[in-house]
Coordinates of C-alpha atoms and ligand atoms in Angstrom, one line a residue:
X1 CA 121.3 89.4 104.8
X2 CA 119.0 91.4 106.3
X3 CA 116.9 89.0 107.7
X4 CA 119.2 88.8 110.0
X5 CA 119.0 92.0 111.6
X6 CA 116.6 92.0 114.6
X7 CA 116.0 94.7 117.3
X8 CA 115.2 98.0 118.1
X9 CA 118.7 100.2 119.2
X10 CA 118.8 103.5 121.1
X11 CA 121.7 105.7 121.5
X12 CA 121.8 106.5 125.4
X13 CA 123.8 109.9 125.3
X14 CA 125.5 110.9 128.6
X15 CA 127.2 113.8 129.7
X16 CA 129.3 113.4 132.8
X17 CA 127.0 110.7 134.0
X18 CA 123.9 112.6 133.5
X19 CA 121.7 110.8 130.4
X20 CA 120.1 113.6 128.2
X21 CA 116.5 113.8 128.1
X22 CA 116.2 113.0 124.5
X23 CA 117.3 109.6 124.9
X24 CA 114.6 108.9 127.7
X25 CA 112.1 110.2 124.6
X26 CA 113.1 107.8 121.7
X27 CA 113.0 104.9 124.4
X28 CA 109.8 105.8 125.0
X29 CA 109.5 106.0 121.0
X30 CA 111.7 102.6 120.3
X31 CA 109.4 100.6 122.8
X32 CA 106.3 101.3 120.4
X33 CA 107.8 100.4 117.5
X34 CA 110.0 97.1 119.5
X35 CA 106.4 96.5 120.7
X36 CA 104.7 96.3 117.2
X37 CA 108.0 94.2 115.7
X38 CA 107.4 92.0 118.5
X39 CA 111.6 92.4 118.9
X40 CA 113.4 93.8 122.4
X41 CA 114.1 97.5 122.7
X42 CA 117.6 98.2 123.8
X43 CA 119.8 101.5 125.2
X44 CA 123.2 101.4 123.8
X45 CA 125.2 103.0 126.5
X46 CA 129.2 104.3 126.0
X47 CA 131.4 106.1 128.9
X48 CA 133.0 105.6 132.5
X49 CA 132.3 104.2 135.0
X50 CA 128.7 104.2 133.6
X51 CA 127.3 101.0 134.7
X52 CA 124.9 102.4 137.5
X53 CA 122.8 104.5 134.7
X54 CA 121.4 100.9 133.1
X55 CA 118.6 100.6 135.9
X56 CA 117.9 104.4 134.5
X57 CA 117.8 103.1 130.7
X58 CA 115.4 100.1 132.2
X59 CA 112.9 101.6 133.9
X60 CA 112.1 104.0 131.3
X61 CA 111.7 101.3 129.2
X62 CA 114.6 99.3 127.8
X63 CA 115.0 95.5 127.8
X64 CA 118.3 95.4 127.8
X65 CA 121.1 97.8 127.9
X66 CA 124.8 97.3 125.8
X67 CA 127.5 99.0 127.7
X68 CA 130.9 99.7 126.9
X69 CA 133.0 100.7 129.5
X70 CA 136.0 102.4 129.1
X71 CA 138.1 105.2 130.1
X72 CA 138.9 105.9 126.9
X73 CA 134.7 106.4 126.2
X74 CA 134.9 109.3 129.7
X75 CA 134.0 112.1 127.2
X76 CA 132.3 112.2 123.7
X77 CA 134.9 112.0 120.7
X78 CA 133.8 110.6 117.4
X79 CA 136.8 108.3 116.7
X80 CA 136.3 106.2 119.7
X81 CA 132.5 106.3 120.3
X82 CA 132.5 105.2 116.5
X83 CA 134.2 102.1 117.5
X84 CA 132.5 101.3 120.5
X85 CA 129.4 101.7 118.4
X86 CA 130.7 99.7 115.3
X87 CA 132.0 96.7 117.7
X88 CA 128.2 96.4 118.4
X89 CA 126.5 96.7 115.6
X90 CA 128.5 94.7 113.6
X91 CA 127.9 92.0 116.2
X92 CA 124.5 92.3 117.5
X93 CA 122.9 93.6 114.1
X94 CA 119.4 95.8 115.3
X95 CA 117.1 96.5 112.5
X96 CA 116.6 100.4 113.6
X97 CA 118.7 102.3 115.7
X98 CA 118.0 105.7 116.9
X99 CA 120.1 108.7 117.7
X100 CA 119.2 111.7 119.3
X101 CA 119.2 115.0 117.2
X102 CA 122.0 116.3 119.6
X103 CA 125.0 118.2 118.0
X104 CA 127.1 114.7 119.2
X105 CA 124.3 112.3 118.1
X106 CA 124.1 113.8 114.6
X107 CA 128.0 113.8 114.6
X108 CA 128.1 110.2 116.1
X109 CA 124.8 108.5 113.7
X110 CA 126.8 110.2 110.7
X111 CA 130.1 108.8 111.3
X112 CA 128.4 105.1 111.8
X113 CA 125.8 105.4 108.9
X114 CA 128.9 105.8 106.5
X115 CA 131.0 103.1 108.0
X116 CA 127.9 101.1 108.3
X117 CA 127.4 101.7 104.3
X118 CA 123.9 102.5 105.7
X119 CA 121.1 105.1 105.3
X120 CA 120.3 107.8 107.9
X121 CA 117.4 110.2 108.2
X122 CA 118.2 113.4 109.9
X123 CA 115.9 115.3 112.5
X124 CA 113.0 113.0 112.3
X125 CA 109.6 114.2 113.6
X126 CA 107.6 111.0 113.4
X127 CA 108.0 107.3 113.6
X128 CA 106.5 104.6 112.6
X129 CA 107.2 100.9 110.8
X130 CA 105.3 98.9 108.4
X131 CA 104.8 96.0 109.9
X132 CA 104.7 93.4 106.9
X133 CA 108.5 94.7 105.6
X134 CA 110.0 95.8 108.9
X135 CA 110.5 99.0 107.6
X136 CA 111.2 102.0 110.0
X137 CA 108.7 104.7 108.2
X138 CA 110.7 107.9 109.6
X139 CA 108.8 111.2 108.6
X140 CA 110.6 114.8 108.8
X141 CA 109.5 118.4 107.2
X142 CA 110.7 119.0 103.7
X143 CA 110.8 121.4 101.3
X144 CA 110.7 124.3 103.4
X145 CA 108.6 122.2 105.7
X146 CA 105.7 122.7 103.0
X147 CA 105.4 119.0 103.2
X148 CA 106.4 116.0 105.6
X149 CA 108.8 113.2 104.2
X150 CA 108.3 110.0 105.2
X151 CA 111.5 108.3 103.9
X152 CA 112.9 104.5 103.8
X153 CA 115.6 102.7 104.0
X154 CA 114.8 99.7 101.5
X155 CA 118.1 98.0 101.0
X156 CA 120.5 98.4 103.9
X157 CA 120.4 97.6 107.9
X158 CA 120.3 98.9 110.5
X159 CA 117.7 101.6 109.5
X160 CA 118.8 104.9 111.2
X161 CA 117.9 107.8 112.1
X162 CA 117.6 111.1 114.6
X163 CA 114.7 112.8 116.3
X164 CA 114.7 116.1 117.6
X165 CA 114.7 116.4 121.2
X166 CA 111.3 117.4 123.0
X167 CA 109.7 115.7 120.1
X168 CA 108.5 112.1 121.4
X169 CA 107.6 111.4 124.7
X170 CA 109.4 109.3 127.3
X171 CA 108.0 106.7 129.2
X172 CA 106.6 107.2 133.1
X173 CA 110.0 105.9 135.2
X174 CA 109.1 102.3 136.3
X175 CA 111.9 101.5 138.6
X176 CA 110.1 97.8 139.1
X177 CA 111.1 97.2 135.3
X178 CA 114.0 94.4 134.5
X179 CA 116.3 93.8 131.5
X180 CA 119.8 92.3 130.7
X181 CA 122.7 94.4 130.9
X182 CA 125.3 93.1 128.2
X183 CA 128.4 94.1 129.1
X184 CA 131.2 94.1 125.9
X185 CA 135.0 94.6 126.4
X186 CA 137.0 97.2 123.5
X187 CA 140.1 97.2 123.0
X188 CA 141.4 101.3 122.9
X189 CA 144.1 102.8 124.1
X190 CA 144.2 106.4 124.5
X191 CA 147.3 107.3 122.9
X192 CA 145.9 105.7 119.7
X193 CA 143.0 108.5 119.5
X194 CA 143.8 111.4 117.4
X195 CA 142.3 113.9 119.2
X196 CA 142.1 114.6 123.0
X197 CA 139.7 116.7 124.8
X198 CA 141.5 119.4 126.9
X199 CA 138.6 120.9 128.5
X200 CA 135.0 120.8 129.0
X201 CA 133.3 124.4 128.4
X202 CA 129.4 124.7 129.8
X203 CA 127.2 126.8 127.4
X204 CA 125.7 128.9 129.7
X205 CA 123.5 131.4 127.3
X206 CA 119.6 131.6 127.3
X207 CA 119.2 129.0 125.3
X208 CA 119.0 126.5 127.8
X209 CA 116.3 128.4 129.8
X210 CA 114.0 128.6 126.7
X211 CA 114.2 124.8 126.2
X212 CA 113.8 123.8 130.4
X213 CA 111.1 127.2 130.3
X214 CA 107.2 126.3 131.7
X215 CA 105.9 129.7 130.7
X216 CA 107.2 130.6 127.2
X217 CA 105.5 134.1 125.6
X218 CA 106.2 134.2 122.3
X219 CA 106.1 137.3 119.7
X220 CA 106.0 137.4 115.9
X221 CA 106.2 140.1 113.4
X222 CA 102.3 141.2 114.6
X223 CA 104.6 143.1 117.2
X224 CA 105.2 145.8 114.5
X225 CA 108.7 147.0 115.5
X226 CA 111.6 146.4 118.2
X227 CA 109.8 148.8 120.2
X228 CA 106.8 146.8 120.1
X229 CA 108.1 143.8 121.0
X230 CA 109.3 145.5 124.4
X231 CA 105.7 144.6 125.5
X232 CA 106.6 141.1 124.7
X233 CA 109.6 141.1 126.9
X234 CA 107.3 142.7 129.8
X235 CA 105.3 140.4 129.9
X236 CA 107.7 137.7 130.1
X237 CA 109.2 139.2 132.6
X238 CA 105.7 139.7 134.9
X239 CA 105.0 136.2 134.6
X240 CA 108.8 134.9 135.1
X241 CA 108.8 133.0 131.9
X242 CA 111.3 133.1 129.2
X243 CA 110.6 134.9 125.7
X244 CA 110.9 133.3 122.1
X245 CA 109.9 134.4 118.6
X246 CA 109.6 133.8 114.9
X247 CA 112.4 133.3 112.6
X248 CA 111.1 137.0 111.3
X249 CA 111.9 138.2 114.3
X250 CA 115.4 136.7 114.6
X251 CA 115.6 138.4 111.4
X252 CA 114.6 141.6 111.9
X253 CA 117.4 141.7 114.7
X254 CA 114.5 141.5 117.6
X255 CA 115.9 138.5 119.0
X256 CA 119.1 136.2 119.3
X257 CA 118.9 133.3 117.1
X258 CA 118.7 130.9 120.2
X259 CA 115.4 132.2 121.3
X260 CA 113.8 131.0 117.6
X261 CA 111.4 128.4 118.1
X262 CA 110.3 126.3 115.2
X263 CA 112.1 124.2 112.4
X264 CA 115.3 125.6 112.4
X265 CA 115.3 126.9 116.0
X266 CA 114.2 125.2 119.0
X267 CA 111.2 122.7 119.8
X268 CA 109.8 123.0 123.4
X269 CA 107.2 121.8 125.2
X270 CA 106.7 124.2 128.0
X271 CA 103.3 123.9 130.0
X272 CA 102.1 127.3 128.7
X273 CA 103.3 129.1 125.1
X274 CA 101.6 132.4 124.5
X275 CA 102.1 132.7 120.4
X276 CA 101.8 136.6 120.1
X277 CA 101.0 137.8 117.0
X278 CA 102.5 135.2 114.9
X279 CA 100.4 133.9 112.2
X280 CA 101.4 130.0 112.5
X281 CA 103.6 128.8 109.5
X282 CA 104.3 125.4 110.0
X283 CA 108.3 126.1 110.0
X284 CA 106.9 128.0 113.6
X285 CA 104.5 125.5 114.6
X286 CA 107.0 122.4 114.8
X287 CA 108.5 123.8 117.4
X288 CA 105.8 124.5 119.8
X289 CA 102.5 122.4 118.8
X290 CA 103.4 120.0 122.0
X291 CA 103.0 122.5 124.3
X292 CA 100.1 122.0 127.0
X293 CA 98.2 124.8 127.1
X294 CA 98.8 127.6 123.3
X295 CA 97.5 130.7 124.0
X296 CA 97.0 132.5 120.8
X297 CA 96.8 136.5 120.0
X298 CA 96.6 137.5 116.6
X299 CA 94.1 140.1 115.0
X300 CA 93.3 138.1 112.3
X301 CA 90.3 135.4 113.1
X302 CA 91.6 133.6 110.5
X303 CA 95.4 133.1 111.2
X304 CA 96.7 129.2 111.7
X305 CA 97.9 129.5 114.9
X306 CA 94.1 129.3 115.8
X307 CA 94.4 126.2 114.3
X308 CA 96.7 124.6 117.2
X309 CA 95.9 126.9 120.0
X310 CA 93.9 125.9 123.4
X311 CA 93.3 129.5 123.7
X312 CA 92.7 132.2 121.2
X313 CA 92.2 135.9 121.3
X314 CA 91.3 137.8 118.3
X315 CA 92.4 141.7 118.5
X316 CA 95.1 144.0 118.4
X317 CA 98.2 142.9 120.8
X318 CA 99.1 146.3 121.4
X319 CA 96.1 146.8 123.2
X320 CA 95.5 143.1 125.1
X321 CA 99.3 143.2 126.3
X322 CA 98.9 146.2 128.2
X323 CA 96.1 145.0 129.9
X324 CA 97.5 141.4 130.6
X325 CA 100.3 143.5 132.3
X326 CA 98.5 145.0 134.7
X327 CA 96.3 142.5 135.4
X328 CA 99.5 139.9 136.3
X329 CA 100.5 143.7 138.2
X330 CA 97.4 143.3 140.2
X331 CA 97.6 139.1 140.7
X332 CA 101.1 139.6 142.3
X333 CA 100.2 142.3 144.6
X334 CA 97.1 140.2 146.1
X335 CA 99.1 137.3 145.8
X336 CA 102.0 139.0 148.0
X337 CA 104.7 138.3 145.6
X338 CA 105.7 135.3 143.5
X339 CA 102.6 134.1 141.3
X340 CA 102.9 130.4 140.1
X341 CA 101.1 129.8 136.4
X342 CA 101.9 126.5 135.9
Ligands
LIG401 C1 113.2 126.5 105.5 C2 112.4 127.4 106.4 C3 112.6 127.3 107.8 C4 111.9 128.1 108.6 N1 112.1 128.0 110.0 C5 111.4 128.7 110.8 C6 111.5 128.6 112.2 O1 112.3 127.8 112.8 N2 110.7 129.4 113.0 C7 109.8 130.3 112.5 O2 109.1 130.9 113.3 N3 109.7 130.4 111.2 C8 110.5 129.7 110.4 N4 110.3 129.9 109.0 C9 109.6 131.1 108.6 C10 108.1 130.9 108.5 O3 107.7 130.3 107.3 C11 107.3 132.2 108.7 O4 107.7 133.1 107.7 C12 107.4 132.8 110.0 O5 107.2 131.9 111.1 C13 106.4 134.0 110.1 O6 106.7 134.7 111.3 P1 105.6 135.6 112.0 O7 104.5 134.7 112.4 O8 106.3 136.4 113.0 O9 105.2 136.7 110.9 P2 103.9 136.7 109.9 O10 103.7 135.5 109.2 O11 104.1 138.0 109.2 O12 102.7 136.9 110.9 C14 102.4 138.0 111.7 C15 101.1 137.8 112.3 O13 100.8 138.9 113.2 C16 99.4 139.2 113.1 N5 99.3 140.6 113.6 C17 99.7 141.7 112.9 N6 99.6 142.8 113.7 C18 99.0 142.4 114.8 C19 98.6 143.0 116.0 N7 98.7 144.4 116.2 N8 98.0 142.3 117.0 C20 97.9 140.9 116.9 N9 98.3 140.3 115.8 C21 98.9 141.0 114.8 C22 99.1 139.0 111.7 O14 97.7 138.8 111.6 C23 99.9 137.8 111.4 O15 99.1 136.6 111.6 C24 111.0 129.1 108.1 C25 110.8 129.2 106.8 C26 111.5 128.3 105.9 C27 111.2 128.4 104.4

């Protein structure tokens, strides 16, 4: 029945104790949409020796807080975070439950959305609920992101889905918050799980310092050539800020895949995003529209990243680079050094 499902669930991903940022977002997220059901907003929380991270999951917003503690939960594995996930949904029945758009929150909202015999939508950009049929109204691009999808799941509970990280916005810590922690034993033993994790490798390329960037200048195909896009790397590197670019770019063999931003690349929010001659497509402007301050070049008055810029420059970025350069070049020298932007 699903009248008897009742709550609003987020998955609390850890990683060696340390809860990722995008499960701070959707409980900032989850508490609108507990808020408007009028139901509690909980963190669902699976690891060892985890129990001091549920004041974390509180006072950024959560009512309560399930844990499942258990050596066997130390590290990520599908087979046994499926369980410990299963054990409590099967119990406590939430109406939504949200996952983070992580490569182990995809993997881990998969797994329980099949066993579940429930529906899931992936990388979800918006979320709402229609209040008279409790219905979690999750949005997400489609068709080439040409159009946004806001798709339902009529028949089947928990509703489920996951949201791309940097997309919501967490809630200001409130460390004078309360909640219930709800503590629930499992019974696994680690000889039972079928595959063992041998070692932890840390992904130390660039694309972490695009997504923790607070300058970000960004170039499109307006840059002409590979050569071209040197000045976009120069400037970057004046101003100590990481570089990005269109999926043309990646493309044309300008850039690495990890420094795309947009749809099916990354989605940042630094404080300042200087969009280079790129002419805004949509698939592009997912990934940076949260950013504070857009600072737009393009030589066309008409091109839509106008449309979502703080800033705009219309002219030719082969001239307006240069002279950025040197003025950043003159900044630092009466500045003595290190210039802070943000
Ligand atoms: C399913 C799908 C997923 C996609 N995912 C992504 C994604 O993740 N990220 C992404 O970026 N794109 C993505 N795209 C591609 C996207 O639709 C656009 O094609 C792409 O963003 C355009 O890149 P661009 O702005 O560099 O190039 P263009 O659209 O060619 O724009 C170049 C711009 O530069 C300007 N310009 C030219 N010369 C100068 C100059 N000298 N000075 C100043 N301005 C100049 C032009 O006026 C123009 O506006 C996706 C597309 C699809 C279908």
């Amino acid at each position: 029945m699903i009248e008897e499902y009742r709550g609003v669930w987020v998955f609390i991903e850890q990683n060696e104790g340390e809860i990722e940022g995008v499960s701070l977002e959707l409980l900032g997220a989850g508490r609108k949409l507990a808020d408007k059901l009028e139901v509690a907003l909980a963190g669902v929380l699976l690891g060892e020796n985890v129990k001091p991270l549920c004041s974390e999951i509180i006072a950024h917003g959560a009512d309560e807080v399930y844990v499942v503690d258990h050596p066997v939960m130390k590290d990520y594995r599908t087979e046994s975070y499926m369980k410990g996930i299963m054990l409590l949904a099967e119990k406590y029945k939430p109406e939504i439950f949200l996952y983070g758009a992580t490569p182990n929150g995809k993997d881990l909202a998969s797994a329980v959305a099949t066993d579940l015999s429930t529906g899931l939508t992936a990388d979800t950009t918006m979320l709402d609920v229609d209040l008279e049929k409790r219905l979690l109204e999750a949005s997400r691009p489609a068709f080439g992101g040409n159009i946004m999808a806001t798709i339902l799941c009529k028949k089947h509970r928990p509703q489920m889905a996951t949201v791309r990280p940097k997309v919501m916005k967490a809630l200001e810590r409130d460390a004078s918050r309360t909640g219930k922690i709800i503590e629930e034993e499992i019974d696994l033993k680690e000889e039972d799980m079928r595959t063992k994790v041998l070692k932890i490798v840390k992904d130390v390329t660039k694309k972490a310092s695009l997504a923790d960037a607070h300058v970000v200048v960004a170039g499109g195909k307006g840059m002409g050539d590979i050569q071209g896009f040197q000045l976009i790397h120069e400037l970057a590197e004046i101003m100590g800020a990481s570089v990005g670019g269109t999926r043309d770019v990646v493309e044309a063999g300008w850039l690495p895949h990890e420094l795309q931003v947009g749809q099916t690349g990354e989605t940042i929010t630094p404080k300042i995003y200087f969009a280079i001659g790129i002419s805004g497509a949509i698939q592009h402007v997912v990934g940076m529209k949260n950013s504070e301050f857009i600072i737009a070049i393009n030589k066309d008055p008409n091109a839509p990243i106008f449309d979502v810029a703080t800033y705009g420059i219309v002219g030719d970025a082969m001239e307006i680079i240069p002279k950025l350069i040197e003025q950043f070049k003159e900044l630092r020298k009466e500045k003595g050094g290190e210039v802070s932007y943000v």
